[in-house]
Coordinates of C-alpha atoms and ligand atoms in Angstrom, one line a residue:
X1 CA 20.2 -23.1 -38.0
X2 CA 17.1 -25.4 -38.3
X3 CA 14.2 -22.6 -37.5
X4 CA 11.2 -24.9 -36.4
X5 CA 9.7 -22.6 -34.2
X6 CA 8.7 -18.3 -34.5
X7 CA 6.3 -15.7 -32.9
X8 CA 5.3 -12.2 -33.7
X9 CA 4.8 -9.8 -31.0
X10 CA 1.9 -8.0 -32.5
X11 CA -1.1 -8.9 -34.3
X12 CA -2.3 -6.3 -36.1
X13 CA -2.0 -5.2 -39.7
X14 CA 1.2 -6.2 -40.3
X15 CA 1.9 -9.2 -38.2
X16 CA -0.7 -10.8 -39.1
X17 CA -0.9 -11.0 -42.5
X18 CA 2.9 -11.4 -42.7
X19 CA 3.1 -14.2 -40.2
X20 CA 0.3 -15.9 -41.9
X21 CA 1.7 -16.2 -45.4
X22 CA 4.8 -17.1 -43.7
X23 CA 3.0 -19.9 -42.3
X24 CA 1.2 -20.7 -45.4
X25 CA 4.6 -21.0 -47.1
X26 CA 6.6 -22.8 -44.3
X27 CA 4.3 -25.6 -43.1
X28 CA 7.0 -26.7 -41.2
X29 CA 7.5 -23.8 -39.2
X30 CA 5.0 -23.4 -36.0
X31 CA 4.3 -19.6 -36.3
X32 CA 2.3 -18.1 -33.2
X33 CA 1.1 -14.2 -33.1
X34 CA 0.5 -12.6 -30.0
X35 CA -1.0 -10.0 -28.9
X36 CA -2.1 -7.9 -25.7
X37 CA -5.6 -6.9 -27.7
X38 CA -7.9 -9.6 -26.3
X39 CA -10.6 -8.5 -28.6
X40 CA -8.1 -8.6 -31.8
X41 CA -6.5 -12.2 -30.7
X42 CA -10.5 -13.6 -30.7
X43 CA -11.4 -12.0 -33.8
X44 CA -8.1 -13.8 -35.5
X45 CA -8.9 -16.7 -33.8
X46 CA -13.2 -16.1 -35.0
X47 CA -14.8 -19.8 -36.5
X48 CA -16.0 -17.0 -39.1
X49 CA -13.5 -16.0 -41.5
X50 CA -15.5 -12.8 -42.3
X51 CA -14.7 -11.7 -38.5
X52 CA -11.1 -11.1 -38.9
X53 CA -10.0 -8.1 -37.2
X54 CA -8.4 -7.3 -40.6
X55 CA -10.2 -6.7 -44.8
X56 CA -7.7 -7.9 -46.5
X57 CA -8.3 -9.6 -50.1
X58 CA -7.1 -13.0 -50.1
X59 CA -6.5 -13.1 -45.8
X60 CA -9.4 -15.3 -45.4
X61 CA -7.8 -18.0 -47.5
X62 CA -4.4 -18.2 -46.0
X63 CA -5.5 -18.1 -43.2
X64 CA -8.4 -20.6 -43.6
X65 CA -5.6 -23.0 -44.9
X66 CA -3.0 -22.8 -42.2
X67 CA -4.6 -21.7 -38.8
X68 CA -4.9 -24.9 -36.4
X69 CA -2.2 -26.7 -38.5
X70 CA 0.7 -23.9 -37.8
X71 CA -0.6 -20.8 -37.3
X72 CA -1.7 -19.9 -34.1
X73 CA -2.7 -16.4 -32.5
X74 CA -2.7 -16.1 -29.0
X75 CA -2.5 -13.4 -25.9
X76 CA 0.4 -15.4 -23.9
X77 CA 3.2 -13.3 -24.8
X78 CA 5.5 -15.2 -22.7
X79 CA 5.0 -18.9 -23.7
X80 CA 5.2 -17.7 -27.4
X81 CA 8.7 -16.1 -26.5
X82 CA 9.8 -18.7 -24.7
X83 CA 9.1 -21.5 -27.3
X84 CA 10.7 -19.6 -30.5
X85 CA 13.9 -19.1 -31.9
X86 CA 12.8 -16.0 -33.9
X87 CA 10.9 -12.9 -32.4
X88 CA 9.0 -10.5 -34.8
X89 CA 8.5 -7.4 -33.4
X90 CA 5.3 -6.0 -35.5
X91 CA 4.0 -3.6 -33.0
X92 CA 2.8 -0.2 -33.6
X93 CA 5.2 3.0 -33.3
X94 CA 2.9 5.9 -33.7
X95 CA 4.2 9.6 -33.7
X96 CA 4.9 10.8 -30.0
X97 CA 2.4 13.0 -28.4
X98 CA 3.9 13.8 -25.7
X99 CA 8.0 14.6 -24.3
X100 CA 11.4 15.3 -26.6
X101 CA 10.4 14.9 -30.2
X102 CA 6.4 15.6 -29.8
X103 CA 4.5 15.6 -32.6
X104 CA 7.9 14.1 -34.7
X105 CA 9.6 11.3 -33.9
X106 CA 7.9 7.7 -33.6
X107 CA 7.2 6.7 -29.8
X108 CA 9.4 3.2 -29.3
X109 CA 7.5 2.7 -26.1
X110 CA 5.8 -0.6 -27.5
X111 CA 8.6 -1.7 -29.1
X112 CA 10.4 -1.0 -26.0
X113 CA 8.0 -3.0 -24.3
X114 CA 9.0 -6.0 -26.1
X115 CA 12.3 -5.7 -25.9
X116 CA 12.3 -5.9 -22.2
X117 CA 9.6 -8.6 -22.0
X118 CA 11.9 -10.2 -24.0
X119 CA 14.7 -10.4 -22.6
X120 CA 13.0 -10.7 -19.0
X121 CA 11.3 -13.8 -20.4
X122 CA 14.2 -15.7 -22.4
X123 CA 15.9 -18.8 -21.6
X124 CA 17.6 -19.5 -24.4
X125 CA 19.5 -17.5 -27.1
X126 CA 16.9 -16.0 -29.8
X127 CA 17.3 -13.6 -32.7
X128 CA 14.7 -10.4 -32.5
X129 CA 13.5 -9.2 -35.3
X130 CA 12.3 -5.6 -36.1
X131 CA 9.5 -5.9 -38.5
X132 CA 8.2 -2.7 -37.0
X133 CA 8.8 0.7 -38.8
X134 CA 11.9 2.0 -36.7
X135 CA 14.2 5.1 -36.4
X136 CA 17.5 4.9 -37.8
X137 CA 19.8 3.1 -35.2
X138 CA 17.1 1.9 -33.0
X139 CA 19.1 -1.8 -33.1
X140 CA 21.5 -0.4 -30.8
X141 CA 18.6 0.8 -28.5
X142 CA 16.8 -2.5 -28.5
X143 CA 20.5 -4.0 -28.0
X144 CA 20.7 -2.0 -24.8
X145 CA 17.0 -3.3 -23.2
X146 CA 18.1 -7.1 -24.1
X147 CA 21.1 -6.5 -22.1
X148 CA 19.2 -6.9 -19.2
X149 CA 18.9 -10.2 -19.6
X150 CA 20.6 -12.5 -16.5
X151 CA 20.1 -15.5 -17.7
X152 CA 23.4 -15.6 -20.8
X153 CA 20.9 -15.5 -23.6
X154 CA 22.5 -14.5 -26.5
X155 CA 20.5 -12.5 -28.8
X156 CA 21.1 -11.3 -32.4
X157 CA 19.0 -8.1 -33.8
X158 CA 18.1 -8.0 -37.3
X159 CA 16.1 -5.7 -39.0
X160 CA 13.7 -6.7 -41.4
X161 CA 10.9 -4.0 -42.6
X162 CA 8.2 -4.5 -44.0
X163 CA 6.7 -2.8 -47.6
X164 CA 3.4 -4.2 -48.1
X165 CA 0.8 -2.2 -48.9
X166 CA -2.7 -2.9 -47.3
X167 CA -5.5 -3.5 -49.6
X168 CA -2.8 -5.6 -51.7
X169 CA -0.9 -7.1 -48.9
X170 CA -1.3 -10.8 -49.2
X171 CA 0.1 -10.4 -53.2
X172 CA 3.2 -7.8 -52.1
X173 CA 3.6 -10.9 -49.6
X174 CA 3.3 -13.6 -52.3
X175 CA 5.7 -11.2 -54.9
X176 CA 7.3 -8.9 -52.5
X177 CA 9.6 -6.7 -55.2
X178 CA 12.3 -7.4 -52.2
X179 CA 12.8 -8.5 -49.0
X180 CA 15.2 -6.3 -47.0
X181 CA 17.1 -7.7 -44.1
X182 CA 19.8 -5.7 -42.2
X183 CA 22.5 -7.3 -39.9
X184 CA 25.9 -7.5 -38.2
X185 CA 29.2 -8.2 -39.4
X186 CA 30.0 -11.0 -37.2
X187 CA 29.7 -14.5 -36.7
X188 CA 26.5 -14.4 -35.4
X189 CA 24.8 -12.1 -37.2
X190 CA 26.1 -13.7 -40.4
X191 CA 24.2 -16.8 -39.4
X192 CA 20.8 -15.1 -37.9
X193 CA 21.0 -13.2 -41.3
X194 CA 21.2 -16.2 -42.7
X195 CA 18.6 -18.4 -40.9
X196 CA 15.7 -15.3 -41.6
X197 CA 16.8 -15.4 -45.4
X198 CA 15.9 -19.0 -45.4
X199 CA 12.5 -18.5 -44.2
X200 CA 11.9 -16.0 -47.1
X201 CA 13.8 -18.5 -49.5
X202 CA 10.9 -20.9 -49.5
X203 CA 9.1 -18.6 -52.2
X204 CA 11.0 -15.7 -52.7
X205 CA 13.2 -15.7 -55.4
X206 CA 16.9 -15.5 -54.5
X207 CA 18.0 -12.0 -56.1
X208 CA 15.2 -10.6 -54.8
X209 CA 16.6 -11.5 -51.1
X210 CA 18.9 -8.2 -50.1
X211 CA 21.1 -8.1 -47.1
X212 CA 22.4 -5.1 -45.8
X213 CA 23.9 -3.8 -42.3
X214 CA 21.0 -2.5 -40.0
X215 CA 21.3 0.9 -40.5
X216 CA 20.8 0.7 -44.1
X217 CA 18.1 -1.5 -43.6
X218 CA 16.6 0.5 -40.8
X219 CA 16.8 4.1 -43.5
X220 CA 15.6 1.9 -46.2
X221 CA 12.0 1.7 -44.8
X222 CA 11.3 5.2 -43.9
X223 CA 13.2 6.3 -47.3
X224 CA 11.2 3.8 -49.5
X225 CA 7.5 5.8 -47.8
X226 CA 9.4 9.0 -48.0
X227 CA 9.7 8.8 -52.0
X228 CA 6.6 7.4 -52.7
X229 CA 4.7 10.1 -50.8
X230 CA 6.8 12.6 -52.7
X231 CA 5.7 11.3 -55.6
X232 CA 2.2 11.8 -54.4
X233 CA 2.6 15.1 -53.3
X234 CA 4.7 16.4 -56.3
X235 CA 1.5 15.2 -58.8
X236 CA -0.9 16.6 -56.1
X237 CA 1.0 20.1 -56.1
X238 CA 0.9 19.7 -60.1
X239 CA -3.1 19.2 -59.9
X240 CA -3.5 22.8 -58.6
X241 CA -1.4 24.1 -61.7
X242 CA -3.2 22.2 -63.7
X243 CA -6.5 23.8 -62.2
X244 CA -5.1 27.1 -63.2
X245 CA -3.9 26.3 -66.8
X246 CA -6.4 24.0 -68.1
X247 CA -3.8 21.1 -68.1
X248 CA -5.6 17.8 -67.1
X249 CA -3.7 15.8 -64.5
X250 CA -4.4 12.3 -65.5
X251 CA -3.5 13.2 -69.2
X252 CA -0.1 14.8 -67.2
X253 CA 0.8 11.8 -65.3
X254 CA 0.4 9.5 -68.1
X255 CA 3.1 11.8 -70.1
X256 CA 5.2 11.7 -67.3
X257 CA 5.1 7.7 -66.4
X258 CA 6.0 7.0 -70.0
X259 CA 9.3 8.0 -69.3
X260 CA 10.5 4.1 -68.0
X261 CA 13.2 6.6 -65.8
X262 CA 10.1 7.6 -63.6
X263 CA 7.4 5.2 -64.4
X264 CA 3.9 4.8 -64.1
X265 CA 2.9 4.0 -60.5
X266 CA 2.1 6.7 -58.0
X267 CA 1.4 9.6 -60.0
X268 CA -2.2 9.2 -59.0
X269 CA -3.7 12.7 -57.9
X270 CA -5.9 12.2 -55.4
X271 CA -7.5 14.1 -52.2
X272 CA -4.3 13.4 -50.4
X273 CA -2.3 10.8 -48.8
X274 CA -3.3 9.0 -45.9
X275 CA -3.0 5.4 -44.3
X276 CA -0.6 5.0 -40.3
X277 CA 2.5 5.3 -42.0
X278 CA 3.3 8.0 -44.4
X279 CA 2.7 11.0 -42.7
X280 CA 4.5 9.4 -39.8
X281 CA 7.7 8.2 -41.3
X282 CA 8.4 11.4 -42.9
X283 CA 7.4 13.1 -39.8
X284 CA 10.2 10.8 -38.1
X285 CA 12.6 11.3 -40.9
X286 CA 12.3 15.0 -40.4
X287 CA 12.9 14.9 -36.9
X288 CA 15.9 12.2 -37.7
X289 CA 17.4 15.1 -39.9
X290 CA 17.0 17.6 -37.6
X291 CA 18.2 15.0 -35.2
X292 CA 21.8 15.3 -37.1
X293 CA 21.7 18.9 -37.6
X294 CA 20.7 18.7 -41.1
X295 CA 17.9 21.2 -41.5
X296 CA 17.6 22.3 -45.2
X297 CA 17.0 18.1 -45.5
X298 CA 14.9 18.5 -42.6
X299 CA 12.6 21.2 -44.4
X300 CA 12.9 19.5 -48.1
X301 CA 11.0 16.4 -46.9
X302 CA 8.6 18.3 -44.3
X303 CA 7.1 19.8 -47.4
X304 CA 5.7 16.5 -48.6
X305 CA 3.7 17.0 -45.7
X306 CA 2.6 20.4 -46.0
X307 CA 1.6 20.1 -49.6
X308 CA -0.7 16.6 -48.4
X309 CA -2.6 18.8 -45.4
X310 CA -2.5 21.8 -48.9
X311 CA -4.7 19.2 -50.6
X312 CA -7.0 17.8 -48.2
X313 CA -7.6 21.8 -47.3
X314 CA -8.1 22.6 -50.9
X315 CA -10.9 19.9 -51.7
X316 CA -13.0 20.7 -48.9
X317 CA -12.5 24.6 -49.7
X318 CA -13.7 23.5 -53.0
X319 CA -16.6 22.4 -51.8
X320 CA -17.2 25.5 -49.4
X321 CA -16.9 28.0 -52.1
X322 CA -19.3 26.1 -54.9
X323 CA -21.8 26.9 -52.1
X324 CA -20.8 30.3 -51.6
X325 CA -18.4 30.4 -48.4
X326 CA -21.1 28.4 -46.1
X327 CA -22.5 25.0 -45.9
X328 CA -25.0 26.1 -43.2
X329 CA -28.2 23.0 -44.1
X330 CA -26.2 21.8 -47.0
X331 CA -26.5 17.8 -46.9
X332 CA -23.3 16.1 -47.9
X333 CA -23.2 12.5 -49.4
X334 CA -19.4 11.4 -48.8
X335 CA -18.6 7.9 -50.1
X336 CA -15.6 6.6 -48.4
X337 CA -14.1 6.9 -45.1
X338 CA -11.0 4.6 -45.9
X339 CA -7.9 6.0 -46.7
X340 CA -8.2 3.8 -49.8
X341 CA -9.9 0.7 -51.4
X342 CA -9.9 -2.5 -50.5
X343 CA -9.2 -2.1 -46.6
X344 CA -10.9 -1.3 -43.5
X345 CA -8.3 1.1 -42.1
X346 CA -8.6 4.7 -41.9
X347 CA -6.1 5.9 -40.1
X348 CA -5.4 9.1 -41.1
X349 CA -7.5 8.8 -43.9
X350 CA -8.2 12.4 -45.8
X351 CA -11.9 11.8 -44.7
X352 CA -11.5 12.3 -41.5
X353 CA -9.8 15.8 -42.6
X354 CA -12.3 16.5 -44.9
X355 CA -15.4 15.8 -42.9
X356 CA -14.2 17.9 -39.9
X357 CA -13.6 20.9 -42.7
X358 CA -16.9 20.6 -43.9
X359 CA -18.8 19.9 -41.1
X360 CA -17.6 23.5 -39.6
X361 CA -18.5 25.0 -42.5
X362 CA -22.1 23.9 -41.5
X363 CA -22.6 20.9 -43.5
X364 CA -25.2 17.8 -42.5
X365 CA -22.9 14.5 -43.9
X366 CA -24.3 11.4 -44.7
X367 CA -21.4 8.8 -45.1
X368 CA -21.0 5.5 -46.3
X369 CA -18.1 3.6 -47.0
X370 CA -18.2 -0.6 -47.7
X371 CA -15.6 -2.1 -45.2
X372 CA -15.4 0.9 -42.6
X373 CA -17.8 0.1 -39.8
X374 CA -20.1 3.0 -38.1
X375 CA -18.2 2.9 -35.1
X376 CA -14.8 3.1 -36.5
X377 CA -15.9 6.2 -38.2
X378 CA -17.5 8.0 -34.9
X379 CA -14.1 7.0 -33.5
X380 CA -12.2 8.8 -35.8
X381 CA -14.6 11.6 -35.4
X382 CA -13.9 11.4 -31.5
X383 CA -10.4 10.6 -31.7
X384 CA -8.9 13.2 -34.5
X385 CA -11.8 16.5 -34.8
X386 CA -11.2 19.3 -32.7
X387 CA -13.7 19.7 -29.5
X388 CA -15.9 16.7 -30.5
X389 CA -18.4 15.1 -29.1
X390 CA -20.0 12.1 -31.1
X391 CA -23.1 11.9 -29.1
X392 CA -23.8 15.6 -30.1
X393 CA -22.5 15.4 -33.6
X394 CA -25.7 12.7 -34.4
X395 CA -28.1 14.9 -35.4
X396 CA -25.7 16.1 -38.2
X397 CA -23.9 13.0 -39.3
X398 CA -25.4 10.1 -40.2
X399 CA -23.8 6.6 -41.2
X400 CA -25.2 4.5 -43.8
X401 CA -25.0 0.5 -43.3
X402 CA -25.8 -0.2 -47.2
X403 CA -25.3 1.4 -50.6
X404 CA -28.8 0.6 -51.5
X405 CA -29.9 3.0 -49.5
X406 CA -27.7 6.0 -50.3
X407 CA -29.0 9.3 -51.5
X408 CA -27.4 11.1 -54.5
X409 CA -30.5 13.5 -55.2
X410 CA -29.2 15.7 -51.9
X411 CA -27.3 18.7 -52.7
X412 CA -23.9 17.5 -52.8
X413 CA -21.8 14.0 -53.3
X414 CA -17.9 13.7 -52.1
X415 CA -16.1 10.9 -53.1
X416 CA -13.5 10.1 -50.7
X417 CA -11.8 6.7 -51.1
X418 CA -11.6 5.0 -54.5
X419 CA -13.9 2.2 -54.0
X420 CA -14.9 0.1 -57.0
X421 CA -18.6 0.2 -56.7
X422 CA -18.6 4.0 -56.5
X423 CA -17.7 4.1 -60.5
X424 CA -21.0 2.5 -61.1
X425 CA -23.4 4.7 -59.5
X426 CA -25.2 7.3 -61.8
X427 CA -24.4 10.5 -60.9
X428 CA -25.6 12.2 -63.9
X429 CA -27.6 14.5 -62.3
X430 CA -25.6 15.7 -59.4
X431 CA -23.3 17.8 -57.8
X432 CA -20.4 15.2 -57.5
X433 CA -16.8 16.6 -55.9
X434 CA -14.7 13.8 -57.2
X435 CA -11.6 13.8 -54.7
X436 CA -10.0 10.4 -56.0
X437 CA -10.6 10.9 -60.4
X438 CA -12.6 7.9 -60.9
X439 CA -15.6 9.1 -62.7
X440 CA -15.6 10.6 -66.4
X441 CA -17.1 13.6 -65.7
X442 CA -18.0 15.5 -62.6
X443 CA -18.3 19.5 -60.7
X444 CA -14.9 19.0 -59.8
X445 CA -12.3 17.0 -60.3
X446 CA -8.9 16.9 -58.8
X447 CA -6.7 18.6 -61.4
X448 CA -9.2 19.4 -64.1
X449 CA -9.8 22.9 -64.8
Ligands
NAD1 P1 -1.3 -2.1 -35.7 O1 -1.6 -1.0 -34.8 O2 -2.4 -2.6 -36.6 O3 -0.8 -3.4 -34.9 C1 0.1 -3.4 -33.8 C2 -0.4 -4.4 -32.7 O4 0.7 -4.5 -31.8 C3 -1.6 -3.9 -32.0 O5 -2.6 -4.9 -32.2 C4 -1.2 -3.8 -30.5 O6 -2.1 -4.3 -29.6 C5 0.0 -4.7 -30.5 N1 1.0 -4.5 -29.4 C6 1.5 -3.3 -29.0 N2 2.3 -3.4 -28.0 C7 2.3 -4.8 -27.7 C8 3.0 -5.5 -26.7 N3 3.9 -5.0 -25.9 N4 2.8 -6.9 -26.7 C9 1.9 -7.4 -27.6 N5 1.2 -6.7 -28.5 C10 1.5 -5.4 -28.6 O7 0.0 -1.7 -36.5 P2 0.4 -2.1 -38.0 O8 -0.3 -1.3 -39.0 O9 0.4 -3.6 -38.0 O10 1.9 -1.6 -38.0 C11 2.9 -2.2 -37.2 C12 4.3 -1.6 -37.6 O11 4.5 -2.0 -39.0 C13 4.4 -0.1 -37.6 O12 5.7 0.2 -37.2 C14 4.2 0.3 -39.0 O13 4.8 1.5 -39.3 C15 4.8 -0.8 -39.8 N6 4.2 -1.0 -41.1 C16 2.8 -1.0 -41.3 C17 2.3 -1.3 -42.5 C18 0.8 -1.2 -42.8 O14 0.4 -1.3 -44.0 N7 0.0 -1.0 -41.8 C19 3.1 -1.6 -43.6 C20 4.5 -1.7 -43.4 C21 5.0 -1.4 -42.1
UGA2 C1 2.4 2.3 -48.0 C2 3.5 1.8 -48.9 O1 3.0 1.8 -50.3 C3 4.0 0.4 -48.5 O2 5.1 0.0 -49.3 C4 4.4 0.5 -47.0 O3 4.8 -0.8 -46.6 C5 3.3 1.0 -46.2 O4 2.9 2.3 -46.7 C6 3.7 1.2 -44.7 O5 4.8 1.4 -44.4 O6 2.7 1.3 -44.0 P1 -0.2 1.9 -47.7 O7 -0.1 3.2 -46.9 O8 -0.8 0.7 -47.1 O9 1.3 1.5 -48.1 O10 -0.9 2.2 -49.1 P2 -0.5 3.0 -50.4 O11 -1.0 2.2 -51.5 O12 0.9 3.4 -50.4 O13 -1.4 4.3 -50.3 C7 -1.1 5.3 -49.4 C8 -2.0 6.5 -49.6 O14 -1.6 7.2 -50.8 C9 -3.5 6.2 -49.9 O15 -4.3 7.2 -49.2 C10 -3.6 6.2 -51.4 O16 -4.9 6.5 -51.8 C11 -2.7 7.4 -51.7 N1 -2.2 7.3 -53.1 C12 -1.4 6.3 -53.5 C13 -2.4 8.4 -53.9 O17 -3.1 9.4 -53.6 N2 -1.9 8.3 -55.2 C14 -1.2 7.3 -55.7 O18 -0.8 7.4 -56.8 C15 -0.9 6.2 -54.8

């Protein structure tokens, strides 16, 4: 199959970094990403490349290169599935809040959506793609909505996750370690396997192409977040040992990443996890085990999740106690409200977490973070603190627009995210809470007595 022509359902930020390296590296591919989100669509579509809806390093130039020549992004769903042979789904499947599986298992309403907008639309046979983060066996469910289809379309469903990490996204794309994609046994599937693996073969190296049958594929992704957050929980649970002991964590994870059978990477102890997807995919896994009757799996993996909220509680409390159990007129420099560097997301960042903990402990917080804009933050403040209202919270939290005009001499600094221009500020003569280990020395550090 000659593919000439694909879309992605879902702009955000997955589909479209994704579809626009794809388009970067398949100029002869007309890749179009839609989306419902006026606002996000314009933003893509903004003359000014610093007005992306999305901070990713090296985005602006892939995009600068192949928008107008074969990338497009655009809100009409429908002429975008009409015109392509391949569908991405890329949309968002947060955890339900609501119905069987609350507070669990991932809600497939968008996806869902898609599905039936799909096959409603269709006039010719396509293959869907999940790029999405889905349940184990949601092909056959998405198999079921395109059966609605009257008009004979044929359609094949692959699955074909996606591991970037943001912040680093456009080089995973560039040098992805793999590319995962899951299909039938048949005739059919064979080939659609086949087409999508020619897509990925215009830069990805052969061996590092693996095909699998969906289920696999489908387990794959929310195993692959499952294991690294375990690893960031099992050196985060180690950090309060090390507290205890006088071990130092950084000097521990060094000892253990020497040994090549664990390695190096993700052995970071830190504040806690955060980001859309961790906490959710184990969450889902958890209530997928549960799902099958397997409980004592169930439990094993929910206590990555317990030991992550252990953390977040545990460097706030840290921060309580230096002041005596009450932060009543304490001012609070936090630098950071990402849930890491080098993006503007912070979704479930530990900030959020952290800044609720210490702002009922009485604490005025002056925040600043680079890339995280002041109303993002006040949305997170809305959106995730208990009984908030941001209009009433301003006289206690403020939002700085520029590092230049941060104040360290107030009685406490929290540092948050891991940006790189935090290293270089002198703290020398402050009360610094240093929740991500970048500084030499500080009042506290994660894992250092
Ligand atoms: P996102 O919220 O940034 O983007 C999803 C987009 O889909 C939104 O812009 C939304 O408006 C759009 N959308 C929803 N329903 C739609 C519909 N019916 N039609 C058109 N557009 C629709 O989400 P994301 O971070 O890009 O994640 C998407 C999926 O990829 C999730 O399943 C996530 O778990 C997975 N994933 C995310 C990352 C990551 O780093 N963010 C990495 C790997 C996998
Ligand atoms: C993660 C995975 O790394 C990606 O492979 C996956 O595709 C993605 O989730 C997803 O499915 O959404 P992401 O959440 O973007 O990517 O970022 P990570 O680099 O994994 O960091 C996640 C969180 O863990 C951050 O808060 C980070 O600060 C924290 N972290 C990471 C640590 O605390 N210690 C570490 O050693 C590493």
């Amino acid at each position: 199959m000659n593919v000439t022509s694909i879309c992605c359902i879902g702009a955000g930020y997955v589909g479209g970094p994704t579809m626009a390296v794809i388009a970067l590296k398949c100029p002869n591919i007309k890749v179009t990403v839609v989306d419902i989100n006026e606002q996000r669509i314009t933003a893509w579509n903004h003359e000014d490349l610093d007005q992306l809806p999305i901070y990713e390093p090296g985005l602006k130039e892939v995009v600068a290169e192949a928008r107008g020549r074969n990338l497009f992004f655009s809100t009409d769903v429908e002429k975008a599935i009409e015109e392509s042979q391949m569908i991405f789904m890329a949309v968002n499947t947060p955890t339900k809040t609501y119905g069987e599986g609350k507070g669990f298992a991932a809600d497939l309403t968008f996806v869902e959506k898609c599905a039936r907008q799909i096959a409603e639309v269709a006039t010719s046979d396509k293959i869907v793609i999940e790029k999405s983060t889905l349940p184990v066996r949601t092909a056959e469910k998405i198999k079921e909505v395109l059966s609605i289809n009257t008009k004979g379309v044929h359609f094949e469903v692959l699955s074909n996750p996606e591991f970037l990490a943001e912040g680093t996204a456009i080089q995973d794309l560039f040098k992805s370690d793999r590319v995962l994609v899951g299909g039938d046994d048949t005739e059919s599937g064979k080939a659609a396997v086949a087409a999508l693996v020619s897509i990925y073969s215009n830069w990805i190296p052969k061996e590092k192409i693996l095909t699998t049958n969906v289920w696999s594929s489908e387990l794959s992704k929310l195993a692959s977040n499952a294991m690294l957050a375990q690893r960031i929980s099992s050196i985060n649970s180690l950090s309060a040992l090390c507290e205890k002991t006088g071990a130092d964590v950084e000097e521990l994870s060094k000892a253990i990443g020497m040994d090549h059978r664990i390695g190096p990477k993700f052995l970071k102890a830190s504040v806690g996890f955060g980001g859309s997807c961790f906490q959710k995919d184990i969450l889902n896994l958890v209530y997928l085990c549960k799902y099958y009757g397997l409980e004592e799996v169930a439990e094993y993996w929910y206590q990555v999740i317990k030991i992550n909220d252990y953390q977040k509680d545990r460097f706030a409390q840290k921060i309580i106690d230096h002041f005596g159990g009450d932060l009543t007129g304490k001012k609070i420099t936090i630098l950071g409200w990402a849930f890491k560097a080098n993006t503007n997301d912070s979704r479930e960042s530990p900030a959020i977490y952290v800044n609720e903990k210490l702002f009922k402990a009485g604490a005025i917080l002056e925040i600043y973070d680079p890339m995280v804009s002041k109303e993002s933050i006040f949305s997170d403040i809305d959106f995730y603190w208990e009984a908030s209202k941001t209009e009433d919270l301003k006289a206690w939290i403020s939002v700085l627009d520029s590092i230049s005009t941060l104040d360290l001499s107030i009685d406490a600094t929290a540092i948050l995210t891991e940006w790189e221009a935090f290293k270089s500020l002198d703290f020398s003569k402050n009360v610094v809470f240093d929740g991500r280990g970048i500084l030499s020395s500080s009042t506290y550090s994660i894992g250092k007595g």
